[in-house]
Structures are given as C-alpha cells and as structure tokens.
Amino acid sequence: MDEVRTAVTPRAALLVFGTLALQLLFIASYVGALHHPEPTDVKVAVVAPGGAADQAAARLRQLPGGPLSPRVLPDEAAARRQLLNRDVDAALLVDPRGSTDTLLVASGQGTAETNALLNVFGQAEQRQQRTLRPVDVAPASPRDAEGLSSFYLVVGWCVGGYLCAAILAVSAGARPANRARALIRLATTALYAIAGGLLGAVITGPVLGALPGSVWALWGLGALTVFAVGAATLAFQTIFGVIGIGVAILVVVIGGNPSAGGAFPLPLLPDFWRAIGPALPVGASTWTARSIAYFRGNAVTGPLLVLSAWALGGIVVSLAAAGLRGGRRRAAEPPAPRPSAAP
C-alpha cells in the first residue's frame, strides 16, 4: 500500500481522473457532432421570373425536417454574388418555361455539404417531375480531397500553438513568476507563430498544391491562429497551472475540432456545435482559410475578429495574472535587513 501511495500521489490521481474526463468529453463531442450529419436551415437562394420564385421558395421551406432556409433574389448575378460572398450556400435558378433547373453550388466550402444539397434539391425537383443541372461556381481544388485541406492545415496550426505553450510551461513552470517572464513567453510564442504560419502555408500551397489562394494571406492567418491558440493556452496555464494545458485541449481539440465545419460544414452539424464553432479558434480559422482559397477572401472580418479576440485575451490575462502572482510573491518575502549604523 505504501508503494501505491508513493507511486500515485493524490495530485497524480486527480490528474488521471481529469484525463479520463477529457477522454470521455472527446468521445462525446466528436461522436455527438459527426455521427449523423444532416442539413438544417441551410441558407439558399431562389431565382425565378414573376411569382414562380416565391412559389419555389415556399415549396423548399416546407420540405420535411426543414433542411433549407430559402430567400428570393432578383437575378442570377445576385445569386452568384451572394454565393461568393458566402451569404448563401447554394442558389436554385428556376426555369418555368422548361423542365430543367440549375443549382449553383460551391464545393470549396466542403464537398460533404455540396453532396447533401444536391441530394435535397434532387429529391425536391424529382417530386415536381423536373431535372437538376448543378453548376459549381467555386470548385474545390482537384488536390484538395473533400475540401478538407484547409481544416487539416488549421488543425496543424492549432496543435503547434498549444504545444509550444505547453513546452514553455513544462520547461520553466506552468505559472510565470512575474509579468516580465510572461511577456518573454508571449514573445517566444509570437516568433514561433510567425514561423509556423509561414511553413504551414508553404507546405499546403506551393509544395503540395493542396490549396489555392494567396500564400501571404494564409501566412498571416496561420501566424494569427498559432498565436491566438498559444496565447490562450499561456493564459490558461497562468491561471490554472499545468491543468491549463487540459483546459486548452478542451477548448481547442474537444470543443473546437468537431464544431469547426471541417469534416462536415456548419449547416450539417447539430445546433450546439453549429453555435460554438464560429466562436472558437479552429472554426474561425477554417472559415477564413476556405475564404482565402476559394471565395476571393470574402466574409473574413468576423472570423478574424474572433481570432484577434482570443489573441488579445490571452495577452491581457497572461500579463495580468502573472503581475498579480509576482506581487503576491514580493509581498510574502521578508523585508531586507537594514544595514547597521556606523559606530
């Protein structure tokens, strides 16, 4: 029994139970988010002359299970513009004079969503004894299988961010002794983020040809993503000590990865994961990477603000918590002895 107490301290036992909790949350989050993807309230546009657009939109709105949330647009140009601006996920162009309608899609946002939309619209058109002609206005790269390269790139950036912060904690203590040391850790993380962002963008783009788009834009996104995750992890460690690494894994891996819209885009996820995904670093960065690669850099202001908020929050919390810790240490130190007076 003494050997057990020596080998497994109470602190180690608590950490083991914490690891078990993270494991179960990992399973629940991934399986819960990804086990049964189905479209719900997907934003789509409908274009048709006269009152035919309203009639078609009403039919789509009444589909069983509510897979679509249609809106009527005046013409094809407006539909294409909203699709490229990522305001809608597809657009149905109805031709009342013929029996074939056109569906504008964008496989760059993820082929899983495109296939789901083709299935939903195909069945709806079949009920009306009509045929569907798909047109991909923002196609995924032939080397970007299932449109997942952007997601895997972001996952790599995020892993690098929290591992860098974790290594700094393991090597010199989870909680920095004072504000100056916290600042040094943040600066080190920033340098790592610049290098990691660049190398990730170069490997994914010019080296492998998996993602089109500006390497410079992806570099900037990568640096911000790595730093945001690293700074947040440093903040968690400053507050919670080594347990902060587990908190970072909870936020980034357990909560962030399945809700990011990577394996299955957001419209295919359950409500909970669809709600939290855009507010977490993985989801915000995945959306932005896809916009850079396939949508001319559109609709990235919100996600970039999310990443900036995580980065700024990590800086502020790290410095504030380290400053408080340093102040308490100084207050606990005994006063220095006064020099004795000269005789």
Short mmCIF file of C-alpha atoms in Angstrom, two decimals:
data_model
loop_
_atom_site.label_atom_id
_atom_site.label_comp_id
_atom_site.label_asym_id
_atom_site.label_seq_id
_atom_site.Cartn_x
_atom_site.Cartn_y
_atom_site.Cartn_z
CA MET A 1 0.00 0.00 0.00
CA ASP A 2 2.86 2.34 0.77
CA GLU A 3 4.23 1.64 -2.70
CA VAL A 4 0.90 2.67 -4.24
CA ARG A 5 0.82 5.91 -2.24
CA THR A 6 4.36 6.66 -3.31
CA ALA A 7 3.82 5.79 -6.96
CA VAL A 8 0.45 7.54 -7.33
CA THR A 9 0.25 10.73 -5.33
CA PRO A 10 -3.12 12.41 -4.72
CA ARG A 11 -2.19 15.08 -7.24
CA ALA A 12 -1.35 12.45 -9.85
CA ALA A 13 -4.64 10.66 -9.15
CA LEU A 14 -6.57 13.88 -9.70
CA LEU A 15 -4.75 14.44 -12.99
CA VAL A 16 -5.57 10.89 -14.08
CA PHE A 17 -9.26 11.44 -13.33
CA GLY A 18 -9.06 14.72 -15.23
CA THR A 19 -7.54 12.88 -18.19
CA LEU A 20 -10.38 10.36 -18.07
CA ALA A 21 -12.89 13.21 -18.11
CA LEU A 22 -11.18 14.75 -21.16
CA GLN A 23 -11.22 11.37 -22.89
CA LEU A 24 -14.95 10.93 -22.35
CA LEU A 25 -15.65 14.51 -23.44
CA PHE A 26 -13.57 13.90 -26.57
CA ILE A 27 -15.67 10.86 -27.47
CA ALA A 28 -18.95 12.59 -26.67
CA SER A 29 -18.06 15.71 -28.65
CA TYR A 30 -16.75 14.04 -31.78
CA VAL A 31 -19.40 11.33 -31.95
CA GLY A 32 -22.15 13.75 -30.99
CA ALA A 33 -21.20 16.25 -33.67
CA LEU A 34 -20.30 13.91 -36.51
CA HIS A 35 -22.30 10.69 -36.16
CA HIS A 36 -25.37 11.83 -38.10
CA PRO A 37 -24.77 14.87 -40.33
CA GLU A 38 -27.90 16.29 -41.91
CA PRO A 39 -28.65 19.72 -43.40
CA THR A 40 -30.76 22.06 -41.27
CA ASP A 41 -31.77 25.61 -42.19
CA VAL A 42 -29.14 25.83 -44.93
CA LYS A 43 -29.22 29.31 -46.44
CA VAL A 44 -30.12 29.05 -50.13
CA ALA A 45 -31.29 31.49 -52.78
CA VAL A 46 -34.11 31.07 -55.29
CA VAL A 47 -34.25 32.94 -58.60
CA ALA A 48 -37.23 32.76 -60.96
CA PRO A 49 -39.31 35.20 -63.01
CA GLY A 50 -42.55 36.59 -61.60
CA GLY A 51 -44.24 34.74 -58.77
CA ALA A 52 -42.50 31.46 -59.58
CA ALA A 53 -39.65 32.32 -57.18
CA ASP A 54 -41.97 32.75 -54.20
CA GLN A 55 -43.76 29.50 -55.03
CA ALA A 56 -40.49 27.59 -55.33
CA ALA A 57 -39.19 29.10 -52.09
CA ALA A 58 -42.40 28.11 -50.29
CA ARG A 59 -42.05 24.51 -51.51
CA LEU A 60 -38.44 24.34 -50.34
CA ARG A 61 -39.34 25.86 -46.98
CA GLN A 62 -41.89 23.09 -46.39
CA LEU A 63 -39.54 20.16 -47.04
CA PRO A 64 -39.63 17.55 -44.25
CA GLY A 65 -37.11 18.24 -41.48
CA GLY A 66 -36.53 21.85 -42.53
CA PRO A 67 -33.24 21.30 -44.37
CA LEU A 68 -33.37 24.63 -46.24
CA SER A 69 -33.89 28.28 -45.40
CA PRO A 70 -34.63 29.85 -48.82
CA ARG A 71 -34.58 33.51 -49.78
CA VAL A 72 -35.73 35.04 -53.08
CA LEU A 73 -33.19 37.00 -55.12
CA PRO A 74 -33.88 39.09 -58.24
CA ASP A 75 -31.44 37.51 -60.70
CA GLU A 76 -28.59 35.06 -61.26
CA ALA A 77 -25.94 37.76 -60.83
CA ALA A 78 -27.19 38.50 -57.31
CA ALA A 79 -27.24 34.78 -56.52
CA ARG A 80 -23.67 34.29 -57.70
CA ARG A 81 -22.54 37.35 -55.77
CA GLN A 82 -24.12 36.13 -52.52
CA LEU A 83 -22.69 32.66 -53.07
CA LEU A 84 -19.16 34.02 -53.50
CA ASN A 85 -19.68 36.34 -50.52
CA ARG A 86 -20.71 33.24 -48.50
CA ASP A 87 -24.10 34.75 -47.68
CA VAL A 88 -25.82 31.65 -49.10
CA ASP A 89 -24.64 28.08 -49.62
CA ALA A 90 -26.46 27.36 -52.89
CA ALA A 91 -28.82 29.01 -55.37
CA LEU A 92 -31.65 27.45 -57.39
CA LEU A 93 -32.32 29.05 -60.77
CA VAL A 94 -35.83 28.03 -61.80
CA ASP A 95 -36.79 27.95 -65.49
CA PRO A 96 -40.61 27.87 -65.65
CA ARG A 97 -40.51 27.57 -69.46
CA GLY A 98 -38.58 24.29 -69.35
CA SER A 99 -38.23 21.20 -67.19
CA THR A 100 -34.61 21.70 -66.07
CA ASP A 101 -33.49 23.97 -63.24
CA THR A 102 -29.93 25.00 -62.38
CA LEU A 103 -28.38 24.66 -58.93
CA LEU A 104 -25.38 26.88 -58.22
CA VAL A 105 -23.11 25.29 -55.60
CA ALA A 106 -19.62 25.91 -54.18
CA SER A 107 -17.72 22.73 -53.38
CA GLY A 108 -14.90 24.85 -51.98
CA GLN A 109 -16.93 25.13 -48.78
CA GLY A 110 -16.80 21.35 -48.39
CA THR A 111 -17.95 18.57 -50.69
CA ALA A 112 -19.97 16.97 -47.88
CA GLU A 113 -22.30 19.97 -47.86
CA THR A 114 -22.41 20.12 -51.66
CA ASN A 115 -23.38 16.46 -51.89
CA ALA A 116 -26.04 16.91 -49.21
CA LEU A 117 -27.53 19.90 -51.06
CA LEU A 118 -27.52 18.03 -54.38
CA ASN A 119 -29.41 15.21 -52.69
CA VAL A 120 -32.00 17.51 -51.09
CA PHE A 121 -32.60 19.58 -54.21
CA GLY A 122 -32.54 16.50 -56.44
CA GLN A 123 -35.32 14.86 -54.46
CA ALA A 124 -37.34 18.09 -54.38
CA GLU A 125 -37.02 18.51 -58.15
CA GLN A 126 -37.94 14.88 -58.73
CA ARG A 127 -41.20 15.37 -56.85
CA GLN A 128 -42.01 18.18 -59.28
CA GLN A 129 -41.03 15.93 -62.21
CA ARG A 130 -38.15 18.23 -63.04
CA THR A 131 -34.42 17.66 -63.51
CA LEU A 132 -31.50 19.44 -61.88
CA ARG A 133 -28.32 20.75 -63.52
CA PRO A 134 -25.56 21.54 -60.97
CA VAL A 135 -23.00 24.28 -61.64
CA ASP A 136 -20.01 24.66 -59.31
CA VAL A 137 -19.09 28.34 -59.11
CA ALA A 138 -16.32 27.90 -56.51
CA PRO A 139 -14.94 24.39 -57.05
CA ALA A 140 -12.53 22.75 -54.65
CA SER A 141 -9.03 22.12 -55.94
CA PRO A 142 -8.53 18.68 -57.54
CA ARG A 143 -5.76 18.12 -54.98
CA ASP A 144 -7.98 19.16 -52.06
CA ALA A 145 -9.82 15.90 -51.40
CA GLU A 146 -13.30 16.53 -49.96
CA GLY A 147 -12.28 20.16 -49.34
CA LEU A 148 -10.53 19.16 -46.11
CA SER A 149 -7.03 20.58 -46.66
CA SER A 150 -7.91 23.94 -45.11
CA PHE A 151 -9.24 22.20 -41.99
CA TYR A 152 -6.17 19.99 -41.60
CA LEU A 153 -3.91 22.99 -42.09
CA VAL A 154 -5.72 24.85 -39.32
CA VAL A 155 -5.62 21.82 -37.02
CA GLY A 156 -1.84 21.69 -37.51
CA TRP A 157 -1.52 25.37 -36.69
CA CYS A 158 -3.62 24.99 -33.54
CA VAL A 159 -1.72 21.91 -32.36
CA GLY A 160 1.52 23.85 -32.77
CA GLY A 161 0.12 26.77 -30.79
CA TYR A 162 -0.86 24.87 -27.69
CA LEU A 163 2.15 22.52 -27.82
CA CYS A 164 4.51 25.48 -27.94
CA ALA A 165 2.82 26.99 -24.89
CA ALA A 166 2.81 23.62 -23.12
CA ILE A 167 6.55 23.13 -23.74
CA LEU A 168 7.27 26.56 -22.28
CA ALA A 169 5.27 25.55 -19.21
CA VAL A 170 6.95 22.17 -18.80
CA SER A 171 10.43 23.62 -19.18
CA ALA A 172 10.09 26.54 -16.77
CA GLY A 173 6.94 26.07 -14.70
CA ALA A 174 3.32 26.46 -15.75
CA ARG A 175 2.85 29.80 -13.99
CA PRO A 176 5.38 32.50 -14.89
CA ALA A 177 6.93 34.08 -11.81
CA ASN A 178 6.26 37.65 -12.91
CA ARG A 179 4.99 39.83 -15.74
CA ALA A 180 8.39 40.06 -17.43
CA ARG A 181 8.62 36.29 -17.78
CA ALA A 182 5.05 36.13 -19.09
CA LEU A 183 5.99 38.73 -21.68
CA ILE A 184 9.01 36.67 -22.72
CA ARG A 185 6.80 33.61 -23.18
CA LEU A 186 4.33 35.59 -25.27
CA ALA A 187 7.16 36.97 -27.42
CA THR A 188 8.55 33.46 -27.92
CA THR A 189 5.10 32.24 -28.92
CA ALA A 190 4.78 35.12 -31.39
CA LEU A 191 8.08 34.22 -33.08
CA TYR A 192 7.01 30.58 -33.23
CA ALA A 193 3.66 31.63 -34.71
CA ILE A 194 5.32 33.62 -37.49
CA ALA A 195 7.48 30.65 -38.46
CA GLY A 196 4.70 28.08 -38.09
CA GLY A 197 2.22 30.15 -40.08
CA LEU A 198 4.64 30.61 -42.97
CA LEU A 199 5.82 27.00 -43.15
CA GLY A 200 2.27 25.64 -42.95
CA ALA A 201 1.12 27.92 -45.77
CA VAL A 202 4.11 27.00 -47.96
CA ILE A 203 3.70 23.24 -47.41
CA THR A 204 -0.04 23.30 -48.12
CA GLY A 205 0.20 25.68 -51.06
CA PRO A 206 3.36 25.69 -53.24
CA VAL A 207 4.82 22.38 -52.01
CA LEU A 208 1.75 20.10 -52.09
CA GLY A 209 -0.57 22.21 -54.24
CA ALA A 210 -3.46 21.31 -51.94
CA LEU A 211 -4.83 24.83 -51.51
CA PRO A 212 -5.00 27.71 -53.99
CA GLY A 213 -5.12 31.31 -52.84
CA SER A 214 -2.56 33.78 -51.58
CA VAL A 215 0.32 32.27 -49.62
CA TRP A 216 0.82 35.66 -47.96
CA ALA A 217 -2.78 35.73 -46.77
CA LEU A 218 -2.54 32.17 -45.48
CA TRP A 219 0.73 33.05 -43.74
CA GLY A 220 -0.95 35.94 -41.94
CA LEU A 221 -3.88 33.73 -40.99
CA GLY A 222 -1.55 30.99 -39.78
CA ALA A 223 0.52 33.34 -37.64
CA LEU A 224 -2.63 34.79 -36.05
CA THR A 225 -4.12 31.33 -35.48
CA VAL A 226 -0.99 29.86 -33.88
CA PHE A 227 -0.50 32.90 -31.68
CA ALA A 228 -4.17 33.06 -30.64
CA VAL A 229 -4.14 29.43 -29.52
CA GLY A 230 -0.70 29.74 -27.92
CA ALA A 231 -1.58 32.94 -26.06
CA ALA A 232 -4.87 31.45 -24.84
CA THR A 233 -3.01 28.35 -23.61
CA LEU A 234 -0.46 30.51 -21.79
CA ALA A 235 -3.36 32.36 -20.14
CA PHE A 236 -4.99 29.10 -19.05
CA GLN A 237 -1.67 27.91 -17.63
CA THR A 238 -1.09 31.17 -15.79
CA ILE A 239 -4.48 30.80 -14.10
CA PHE A 240 -4.76 27.02 -13.59
CA GLY A 241 -1.14 25.83 -13.67
CA VAL A 242 -0.46 22.58 -15.53
CA ILE A 243 -4.22 21.90 -15.63
CA GLY A 244 -4.39 24.82 -18.05
CA ILE A 245 -2.99 22.53 -20.75
CA GLY A 246 -6.06 20.33 -20.29
CA VAL A 247 -8.32 23.38 -20.47
CA ALA A 248 -6.67 24.35 -23.76
CA ILE A 249 -7.25 20.84 -25.13
CA LEU A 250 -10.88 21.07 -24.01
CA VAL A 251 -11.39 24.33 -25.89
CA VAL A 252 -9.29 23.71 -28.99
CA VAL A 253 -9.48 19.97 -29.59
CA ILE A 254 -12.61 18.68 -27.88
CA GLY A 255 -14.83 21.68 -28.50
CA GLY A 256 -13.12 23.26 -31.49
CA ASN A 257 -12.30 20.48 -33.95
CA PRO A 258 -15.71 18.82 -34.38
CA SER A 259 -17.51 22.20 -34.45
CA ALA A 260 -15.12 23.84 -36.92
CA GLY A 261 -17.04 22.90 -40.06
CA GLY A 262 -14.11 20.87 -41.32
CA ALA A 263 -15.19 17.27 -41.78
CA PHE A 264 -18.79 18.43 -42.09
CA PRO A 265 -19.57 22.12 -42.73
CA LEU A 266 -21.60 24.01 -40.14
CA PRO A 267 -25.03 23.57 -41.82
CA LEU A 268 -24.69 19.79 -41.35
CA LEU A 269 -23.86 19.91 -37.63
CA PRO A 270 -26.23 19.73 -34.64
CA ASP A 271 -27.30 23.05 -33.15
CA PHE A 272 -24.87 23.06 -30.21
CA TRP A 273 -21.74 22.54 -32.31
CA ARG A 274 -23.02 24.88 -35.01
CA ALA A 275 -23.41 27.58 -32.36
CA ILE A 276 -19.99 27.28 -30.70
CA GLY A 277 -17.89 26.60 -33.80
CA PRO A 278 -17.58 30.15 -35.17
CA ALA A 279 -16.57 31.48 -31.72
CA LEU A 280 -13.62 29.10 -31.31
CA PRO A 281 -10.20 29.47 -32.97
CA VAL A 282 -10.41 26.31 -35.10
CA GLY A 283 -13.78 27.24 -36.59
CA ALA A 284 -12.88 30.87 -37.22
CA SER A 285 -9.59 29.93 -38.87
CA THR A 286 -11.10 27.14 -41.00
CA TRP A 287 -13.77 29.50 -42.36
CA THR A 288 -11.11 32.12 -43.17
CA ALA A 289 -8.77 29.62 -44.85
CA ARG A 290 -11.57 28.43 -47.14
CA SER A 291 -12.49 32.02 -47.95
CA ILE A 292 -8.90 32.78 -48.90
CA ALA A 293 -8.59 29.64 -51.02
CA TYR A 294 -11.94 29.63 -52.83
CA PHE A 295 -14.01 32.76 -52.15
CA ARG A 296 -11.64 35.63 -53.01
CA GLY A 297 -11.04 36.40 -49.35
CA ASN A 298 -14.67 37.37 -48.75
CA ALA A 299 -16.53 37.21 -45.42
CA VAL A 300 -13.44 37.06 -43.18
CA THR A 301 -13.88 40.13 -40.96
CA GLY A 302 -15.90 38.36 -38.27
CA PRO A 303 -13.66 35.27 -38.02
CA LEU A 304 -10.51 37.41 -37.93
CA LEU A 305 -12.01 39.44 -35.10
CA VAL A 306 -12.68 36.19 -33.22
CA LEU A 307 -9.05 35.10 -33.60
CA SER A 308 -7.82 38.56 -32.61
CA ALA A 309 -10.03 38.46 -29.51
CA TRP A 310 -8.51 35.13 -28.44
CA ALA A 311 -5.01 36.52 -29.03
CA LEU A 312 -5.66 39.78 -27.17
CA GLY A 313 -7.47 37.99 -24.36
CA GLY A 314 -4.54 35.61 -23.95
CA ILE A 315 -2.09 38.52 -23.73
CA VAL A 316 -4.15 40.51 -21.22
CA VAL A 317 -4.96 37.56 -18.96
CA SER A 318 -1.40 36.22 -19.02
CA LEU A 319 0.16 39.56 -18.11
CA ALA A 320 -2.48 40.43 -15.50
CA ALA A 321 -2.36 37.04 -13.77
CA ALA A 322 1.45 36.97 -13.85
CA GLY A 323 1.55 40.50 -12.42
CA LEU A 324 -0.72 39.52 -9.53
CA ARG A 325 1.38 36.43 -8.87
CA GLY A 326 4.58 38.46 -8.86
CA GLY A 327 3.03 40.99 -6.50
CA ARG A 328 1.99 38.28 -4.05
CA ARG A 329 5.50 36.77 -4.14
CA ARG A 330 7.08 40.12 -3.34
CA ALA A 331 4.61 40.74 -0.52
CA ALA A 332 5.40 37.33 1.00
CA GLU A 333 9.15 37.90 1.01
CA PRO A 334 10.62 39.07 4.33
CA PRO A 335 11.93 42.63 4.29
CA ALA A 336 15.61 43.04 3.68
CA PRO A 337 17.60 43.72 6.88
CA ARG A 338 18.62 47.31 7.40
CA PRO A 339 22.35 48.00 7.44
CA SER A 340 23.66 48.61 10.93
CA ALA A 341 24.52 52.18 11.87
CA ALA A 342 28.17 53.15 11.88
CA PRO A 343 29.69 53.35 15.35
#
